[in-house]
XYZ file of C-alpha atoms in Angstrom:
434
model
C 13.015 117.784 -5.316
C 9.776 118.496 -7.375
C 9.164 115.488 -9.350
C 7.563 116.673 -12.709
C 4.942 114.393 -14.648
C 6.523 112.003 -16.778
C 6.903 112.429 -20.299
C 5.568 109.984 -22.507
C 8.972 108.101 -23.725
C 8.333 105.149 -25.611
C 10.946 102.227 -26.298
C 12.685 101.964 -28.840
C 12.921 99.526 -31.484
C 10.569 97.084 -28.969
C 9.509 93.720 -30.942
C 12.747 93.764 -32.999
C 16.227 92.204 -32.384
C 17.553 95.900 -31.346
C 14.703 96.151 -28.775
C 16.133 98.622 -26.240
C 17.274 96.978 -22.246
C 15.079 97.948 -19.371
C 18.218 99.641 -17.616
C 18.944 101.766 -20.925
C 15.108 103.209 -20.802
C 15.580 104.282 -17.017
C 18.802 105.981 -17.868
C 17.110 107.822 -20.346
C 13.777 108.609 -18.864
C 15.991 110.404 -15.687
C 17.614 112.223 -18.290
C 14.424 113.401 -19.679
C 13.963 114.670 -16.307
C 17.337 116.009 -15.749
C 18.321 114.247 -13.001
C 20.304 110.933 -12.277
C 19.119 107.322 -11.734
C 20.368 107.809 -8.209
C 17.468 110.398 -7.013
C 15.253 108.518 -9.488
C 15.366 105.240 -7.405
C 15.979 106.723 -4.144
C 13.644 109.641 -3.809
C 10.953 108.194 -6.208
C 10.875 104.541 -7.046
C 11.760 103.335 -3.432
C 9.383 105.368 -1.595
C 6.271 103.993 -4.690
C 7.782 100.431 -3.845
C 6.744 100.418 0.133
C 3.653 102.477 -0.420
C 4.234 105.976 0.861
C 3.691 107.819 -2.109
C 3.554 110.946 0.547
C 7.043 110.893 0.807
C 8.391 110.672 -2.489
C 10.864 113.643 -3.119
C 12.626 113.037 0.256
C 16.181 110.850 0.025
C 15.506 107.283 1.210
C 18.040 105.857 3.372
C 17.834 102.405 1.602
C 16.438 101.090 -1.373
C 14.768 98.240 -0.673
C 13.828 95.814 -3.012
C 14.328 98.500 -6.145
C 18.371 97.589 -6.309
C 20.520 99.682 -8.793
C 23.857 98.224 -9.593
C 22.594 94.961 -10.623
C 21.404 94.042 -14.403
C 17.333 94.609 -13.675
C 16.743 93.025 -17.721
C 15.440 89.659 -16.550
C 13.950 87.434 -13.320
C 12.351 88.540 -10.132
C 14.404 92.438 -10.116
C 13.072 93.106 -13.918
C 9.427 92.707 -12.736
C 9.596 94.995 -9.526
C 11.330 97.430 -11.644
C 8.578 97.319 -14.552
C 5.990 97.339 -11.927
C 6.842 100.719 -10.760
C 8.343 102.351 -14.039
C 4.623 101.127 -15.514
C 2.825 102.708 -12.505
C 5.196 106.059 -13.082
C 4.538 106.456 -16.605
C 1.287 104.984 -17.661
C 3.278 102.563 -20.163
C 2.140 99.145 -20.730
C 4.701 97.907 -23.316
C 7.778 97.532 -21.317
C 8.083 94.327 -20.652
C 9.671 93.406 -24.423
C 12.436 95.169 -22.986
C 13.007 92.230 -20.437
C 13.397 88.832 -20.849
C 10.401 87.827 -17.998
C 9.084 86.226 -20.771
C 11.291 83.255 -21.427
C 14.279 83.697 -18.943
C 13.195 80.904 -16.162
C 13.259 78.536 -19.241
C 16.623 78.467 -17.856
C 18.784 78.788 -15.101
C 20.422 82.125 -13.675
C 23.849 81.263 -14.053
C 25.335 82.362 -17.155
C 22.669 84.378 -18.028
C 22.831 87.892 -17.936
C 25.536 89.473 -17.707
C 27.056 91.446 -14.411
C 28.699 94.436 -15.896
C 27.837 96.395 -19.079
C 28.671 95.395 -22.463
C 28.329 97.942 -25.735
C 29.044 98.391 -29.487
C 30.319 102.004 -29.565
C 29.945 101.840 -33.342
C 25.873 101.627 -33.014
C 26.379 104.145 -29.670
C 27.691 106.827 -32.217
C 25.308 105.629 -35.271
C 21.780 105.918 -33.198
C 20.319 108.473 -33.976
C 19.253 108.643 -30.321
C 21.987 106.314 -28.822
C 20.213 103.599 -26.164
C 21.777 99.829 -25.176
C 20.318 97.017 -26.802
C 19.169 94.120 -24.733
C 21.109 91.495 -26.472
C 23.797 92.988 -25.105
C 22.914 92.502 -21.565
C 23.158 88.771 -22.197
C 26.188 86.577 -21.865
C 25.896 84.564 -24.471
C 25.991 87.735 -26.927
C 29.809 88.631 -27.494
C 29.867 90.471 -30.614
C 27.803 93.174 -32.586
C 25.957 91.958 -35.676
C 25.949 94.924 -37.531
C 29.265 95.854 -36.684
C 30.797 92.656 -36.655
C 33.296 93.478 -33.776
C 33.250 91.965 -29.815
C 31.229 94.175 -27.747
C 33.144 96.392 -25.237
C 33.404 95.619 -21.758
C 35.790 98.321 -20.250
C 35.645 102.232 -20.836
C 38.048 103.506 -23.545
C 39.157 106.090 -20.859
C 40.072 104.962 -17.456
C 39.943 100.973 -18.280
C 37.247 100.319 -15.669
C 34.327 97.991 -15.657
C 31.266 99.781 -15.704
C 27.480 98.550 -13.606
C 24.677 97.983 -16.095
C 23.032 100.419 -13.984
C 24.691 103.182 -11.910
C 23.633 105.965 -9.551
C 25.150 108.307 -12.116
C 24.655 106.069 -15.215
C 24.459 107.567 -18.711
C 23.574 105.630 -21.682
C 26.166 107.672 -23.474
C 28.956 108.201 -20.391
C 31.278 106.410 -18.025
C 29.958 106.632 -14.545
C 33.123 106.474 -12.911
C 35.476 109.182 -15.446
C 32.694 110.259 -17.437
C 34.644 109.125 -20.963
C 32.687 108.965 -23.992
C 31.476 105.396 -24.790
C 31.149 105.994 -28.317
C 34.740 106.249 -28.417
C 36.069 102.992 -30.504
C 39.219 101.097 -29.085
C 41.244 98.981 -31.504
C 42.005 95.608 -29.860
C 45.819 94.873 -30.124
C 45.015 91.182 -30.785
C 41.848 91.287 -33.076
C 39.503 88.904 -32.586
C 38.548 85.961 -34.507
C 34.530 86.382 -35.511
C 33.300 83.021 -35.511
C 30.333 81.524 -37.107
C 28.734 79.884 -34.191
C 29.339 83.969 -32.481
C 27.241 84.935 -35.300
C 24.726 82.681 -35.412
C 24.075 82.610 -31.497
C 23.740 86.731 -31.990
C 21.042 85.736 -34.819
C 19.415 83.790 -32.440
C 18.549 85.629 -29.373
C 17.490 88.587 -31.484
C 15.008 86.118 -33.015
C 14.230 85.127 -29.670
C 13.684 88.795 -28.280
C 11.879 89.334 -31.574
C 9.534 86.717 -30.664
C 8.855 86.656 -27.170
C 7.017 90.110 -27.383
C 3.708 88.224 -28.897
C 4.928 85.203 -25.994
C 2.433 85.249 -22.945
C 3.465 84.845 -19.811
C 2.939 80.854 -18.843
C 5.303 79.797 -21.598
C 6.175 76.519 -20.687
C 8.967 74.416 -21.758
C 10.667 70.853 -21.193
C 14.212 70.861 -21.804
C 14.712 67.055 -21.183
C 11.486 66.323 -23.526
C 13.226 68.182 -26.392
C 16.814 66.741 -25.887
C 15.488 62.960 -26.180
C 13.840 63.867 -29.353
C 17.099 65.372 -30.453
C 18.982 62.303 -29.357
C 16.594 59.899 -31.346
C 17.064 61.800 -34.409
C 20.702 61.812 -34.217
C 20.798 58.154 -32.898
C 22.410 58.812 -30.130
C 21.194 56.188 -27.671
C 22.237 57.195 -23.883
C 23.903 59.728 -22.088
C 27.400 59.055 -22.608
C 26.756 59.101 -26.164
C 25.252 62.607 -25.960
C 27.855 63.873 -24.028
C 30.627 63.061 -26.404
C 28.373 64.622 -29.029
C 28.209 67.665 -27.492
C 31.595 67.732 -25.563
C 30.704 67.493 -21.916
C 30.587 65.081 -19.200
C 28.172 61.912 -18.528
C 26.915 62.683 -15.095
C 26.072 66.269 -16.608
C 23.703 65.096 -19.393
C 22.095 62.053 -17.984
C 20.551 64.840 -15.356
C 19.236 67.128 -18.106
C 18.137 64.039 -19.846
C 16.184 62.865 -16.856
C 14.850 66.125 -16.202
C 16.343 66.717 -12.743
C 18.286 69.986 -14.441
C 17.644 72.369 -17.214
C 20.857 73.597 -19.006
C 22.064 77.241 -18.953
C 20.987 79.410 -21.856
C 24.737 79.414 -23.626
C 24.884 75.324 -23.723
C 21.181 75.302 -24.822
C 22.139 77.631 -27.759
C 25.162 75.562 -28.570
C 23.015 72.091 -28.020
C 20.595 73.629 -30.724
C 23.802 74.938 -33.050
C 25.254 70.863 -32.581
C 21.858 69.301 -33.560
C 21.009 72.254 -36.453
C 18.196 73.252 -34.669
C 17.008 76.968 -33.535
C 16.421 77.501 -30.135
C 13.949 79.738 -31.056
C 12.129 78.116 -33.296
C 11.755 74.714 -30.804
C 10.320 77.510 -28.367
C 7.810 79.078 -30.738
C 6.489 75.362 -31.075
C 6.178 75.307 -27.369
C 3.624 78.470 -28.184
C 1.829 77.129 -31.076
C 1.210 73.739 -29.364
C -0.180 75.452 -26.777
C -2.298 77.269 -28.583
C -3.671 74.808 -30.581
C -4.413 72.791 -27.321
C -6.556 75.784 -25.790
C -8.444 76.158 -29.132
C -9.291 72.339 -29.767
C -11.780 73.081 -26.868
C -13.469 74.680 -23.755
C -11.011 75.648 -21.177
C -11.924 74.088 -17.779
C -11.306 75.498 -14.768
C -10.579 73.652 -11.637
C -11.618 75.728 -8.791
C -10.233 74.268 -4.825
C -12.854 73.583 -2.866
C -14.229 76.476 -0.408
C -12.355 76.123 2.359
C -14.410 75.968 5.915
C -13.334 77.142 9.510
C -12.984 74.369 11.645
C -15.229 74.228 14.680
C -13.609 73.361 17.590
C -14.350 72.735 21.381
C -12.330 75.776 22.929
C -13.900 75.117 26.656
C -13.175 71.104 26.245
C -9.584 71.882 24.869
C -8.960 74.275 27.860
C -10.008 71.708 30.354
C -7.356 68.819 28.832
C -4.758 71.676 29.242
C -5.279 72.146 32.422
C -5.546 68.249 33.482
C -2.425 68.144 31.862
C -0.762 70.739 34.532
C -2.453 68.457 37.035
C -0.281 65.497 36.159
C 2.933 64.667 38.150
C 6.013 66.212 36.429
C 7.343 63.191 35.601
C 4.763 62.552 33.150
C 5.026 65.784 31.478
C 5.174 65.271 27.392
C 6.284 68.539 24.708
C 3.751 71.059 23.610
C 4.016 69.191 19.735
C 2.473 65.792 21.741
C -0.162 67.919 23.793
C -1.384 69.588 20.443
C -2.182 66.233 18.578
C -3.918 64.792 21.456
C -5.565 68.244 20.996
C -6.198 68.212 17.216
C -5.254 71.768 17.096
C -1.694 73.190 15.492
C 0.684 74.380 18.307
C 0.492 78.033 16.874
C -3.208 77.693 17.470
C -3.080 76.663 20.884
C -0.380 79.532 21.870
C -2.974 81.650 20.411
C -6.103 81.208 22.490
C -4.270 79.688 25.701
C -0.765 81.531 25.967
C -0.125 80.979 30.086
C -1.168 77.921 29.515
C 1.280 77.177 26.667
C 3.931 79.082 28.820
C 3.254 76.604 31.877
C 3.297 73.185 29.853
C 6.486 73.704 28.215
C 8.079 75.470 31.521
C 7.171 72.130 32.745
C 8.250 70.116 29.854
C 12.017 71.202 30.016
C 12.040 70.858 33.812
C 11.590 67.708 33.506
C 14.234 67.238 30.765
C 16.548 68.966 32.972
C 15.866 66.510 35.439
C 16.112 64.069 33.971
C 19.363 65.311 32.270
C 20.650 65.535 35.674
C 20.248 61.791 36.580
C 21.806 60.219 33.731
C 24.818 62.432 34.285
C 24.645 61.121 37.793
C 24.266 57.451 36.984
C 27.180 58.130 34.333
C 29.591 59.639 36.624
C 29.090 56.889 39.042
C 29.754 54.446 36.266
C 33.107 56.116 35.028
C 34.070 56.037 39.026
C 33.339 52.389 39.029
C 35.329 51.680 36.162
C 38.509 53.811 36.935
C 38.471 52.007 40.492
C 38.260 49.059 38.632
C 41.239 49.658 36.205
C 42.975 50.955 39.095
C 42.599 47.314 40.725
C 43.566 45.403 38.043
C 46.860 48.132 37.606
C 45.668 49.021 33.941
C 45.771 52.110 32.460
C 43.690 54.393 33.012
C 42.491 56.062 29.764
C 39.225 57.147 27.999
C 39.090 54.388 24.973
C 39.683 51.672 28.112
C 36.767 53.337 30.486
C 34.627 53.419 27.331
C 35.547 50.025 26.640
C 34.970 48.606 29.835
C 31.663 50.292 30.051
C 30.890 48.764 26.466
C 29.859 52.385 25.034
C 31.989 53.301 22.154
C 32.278 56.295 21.385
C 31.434 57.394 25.237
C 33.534 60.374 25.162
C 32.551 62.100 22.185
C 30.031 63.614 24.126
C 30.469 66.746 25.877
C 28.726 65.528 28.905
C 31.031 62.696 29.696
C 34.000 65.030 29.083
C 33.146 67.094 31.475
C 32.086 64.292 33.812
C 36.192 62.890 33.392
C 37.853 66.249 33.988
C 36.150 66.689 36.825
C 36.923 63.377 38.136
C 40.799 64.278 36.899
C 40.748 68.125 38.604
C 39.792 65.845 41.727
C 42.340 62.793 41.670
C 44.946 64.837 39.253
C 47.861 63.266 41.121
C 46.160 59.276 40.808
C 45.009 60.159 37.524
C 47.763 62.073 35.891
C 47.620 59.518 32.810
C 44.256 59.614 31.829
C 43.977 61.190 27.956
């Protein structure tokens, strides 16, 4: 396949609350080239992602880190994706069309959303239809303009359909190819609520906002909900989580910082206190702002780091005096490297055979060692079954352990095997042992 330049597409409506989604852009820049998202990712994007540009037009087996069939609007997929798309068309405004801007504010759960949600109405009103990226959150359930719950199944065969699909068209069902402008009447209409409506207003103020956002937008969650708290006199967590409808444990963590709440219990936090989410997080910016222009920025470089000079003849020599020793006095590889003051990896670097030999000798002597305690033990556990035998008791693990004061003897695999060997060898004498 010849892969033509790129044409110039542009977003559309970036900066405002219908900014386009990063997955509806890539289904219509393949169109522009008439082909699918498929051969776009898999003979193009994959082969730009591990660096052979060369082969770019042949099919790639797999597609590596560029995954299709996941929502690629927000976290670590959105930035590989804009990283190529960027390189492919020269563009340098497509990040508004993610949320890499503000999403790890939160967590991932209940954040975007898995499978792809649409307002046919605004499909069939567009003058050049395109999926918002409101709509590839979770939190967003219904369509502002419209006022209706976003679709979640194709009007024509009732499936679920991928935010992003080998044959994915913004306008099309990947699996029947039904029309998606097509409106289906609920049979139980749905109740619009205000809260729907004013979490809706929300993230489009939030999209709206985050394209002027930089990058390091910072923000603390449990800093903001004390302040909340104070305001509303609500004095621990147990009070807060009444307020708010959850549970204790859950609230005292976000409270103490050691978890950040999901984006949909953040908006309805906000909605509970009056507050708009996106108005505490444009404070976040100006504050910061404010803080870099009150003076000089200072930079804090690390120090220059140095190669450490070592002895490499003198460290050889210890090696080897170590091999000299007896086995018995054979230590691990970890003790011979601190007497060393080098890292193992360093050592099994510049002295491999010698490496090789010191641990070779290392577990020998474990093994031995191994082998005489199971020796010693097996003797014991003869002494005390002739012993029980004497004294006409029965012979049984918990009594042998007992009488050998070691609890728990048995629960290792070594003395099992020690006693049913013992039992294959006296099975008619020992036929009661359990």
């Amino acid at each position: 396949m010849n892969i033509t330049p790129l044409p110039p597409l542009a977003p559309i409506n970036s900066g405002t609350p219908k900014c386009e989604s990063l997955s509806s852009y890539v289904q219509r820049l393949a169109a522009a080239q008439c082909i699918l998202p498929g051969q776009l990712v898999f003979r193009v994007l994959t082969w730009m992602d591990r660096g052979q540009p060369e082969m770019i037009g042949t099919w790639a087996r797999r597609s590596g880190r560029v995954r299709i069939g996941k929502n690629i609007n927000g976290f670590s997929l959105a930035v590989v994706w804009i990283t190529l798309i960027q390189r492919l068309t020269g563009r340098a405004d497509l990040e508004p069309t993610t949320t890499i801007a503000w999403d790890r504010l939160f967590p991932t759960r209940f954040f975007q959303r898995t499978r792809l949600a649409w307002c046919p109405l605004c499909l069939a009103e567009d003058p050049e239809p395109y999926h918002r990226l409101s709509w590839m959150l979770q939190c967003t359930k219904i369509c502002p303009v419209h006022r209706i719950p976003l679709h979640q199944r194709c009007p024509t065969c009732g499936n679920s359909i991928a935010v992003l699909h080998n044959r994915s068209s913004v306008l099309m069902c990947p699996k029947c190819t039904g029309d998606l402008r097509r409106f289906v009447k609920p049979q139980t209409p749905a109740e619009i609520s205000e809260y729907d409506l004013w979490v809706v207003d929300e993230i489009g103020k939030i999209i709206t906002a985050s394209k002027k956002w930089y990058r390091p937008l910072e923000w603390t969650p449990a800093i903001t909900l004390k302040q909340l708290c104070k305001k509303a006199n609500l004095n621990d967590a147990a009070e807060f989580a009444r307020f708010i409808g959850t549970s204790k444990v859950t609230t005292w963590y976000w409270l103490n910082g050691k978890a950040r709440p999901s984006l949909p219990f953040t908006l309805y936090i906000c909605y509970r206190f009056g507050v708009s989410l996106a108005g505490l997080l444009e404070q976040q910016v100006n504050d910061k702002l404010e803080l870099i222009t009150d003076g000089q920025i200072e930079f804090h470089l690390p120090p220059a780091r140095v190669k450490r000079k070592r002895n490499w003849r003198h460290i050889a020599t210890f090696l080897h005096s170590e091999l000299q020793k007896p086995i018995d006095e054979s230590i691990p590889l970890e003790s011979i490297a601190k007497q060393a003051k080098a890292p193992v990896r360093t050592l099994r670097n510049h002295f491999p055979k010698l490496c090789h030999e010191l641990a070779k000798r290392n577990s020998r002597r474990r093994r031995t060692a191994a082998r005489l305690r199971n020796k010693k033990l097996e003797k014991d556990i003869r002494a005390a079954i002739s012993k029980l035998s004497k004294t006409k008791s029965i012979i049984t693990k918990s009594n042998i352990a007992a009488l050998l004061n070691k609890p728990g003897l048995f629960s290792r695999h070594n003395a099992r095997y020690i006693i049913q060997k013992i039992k294959n060898h006296h099975s008619h004498r020992l036929h009661q042992l359990t």
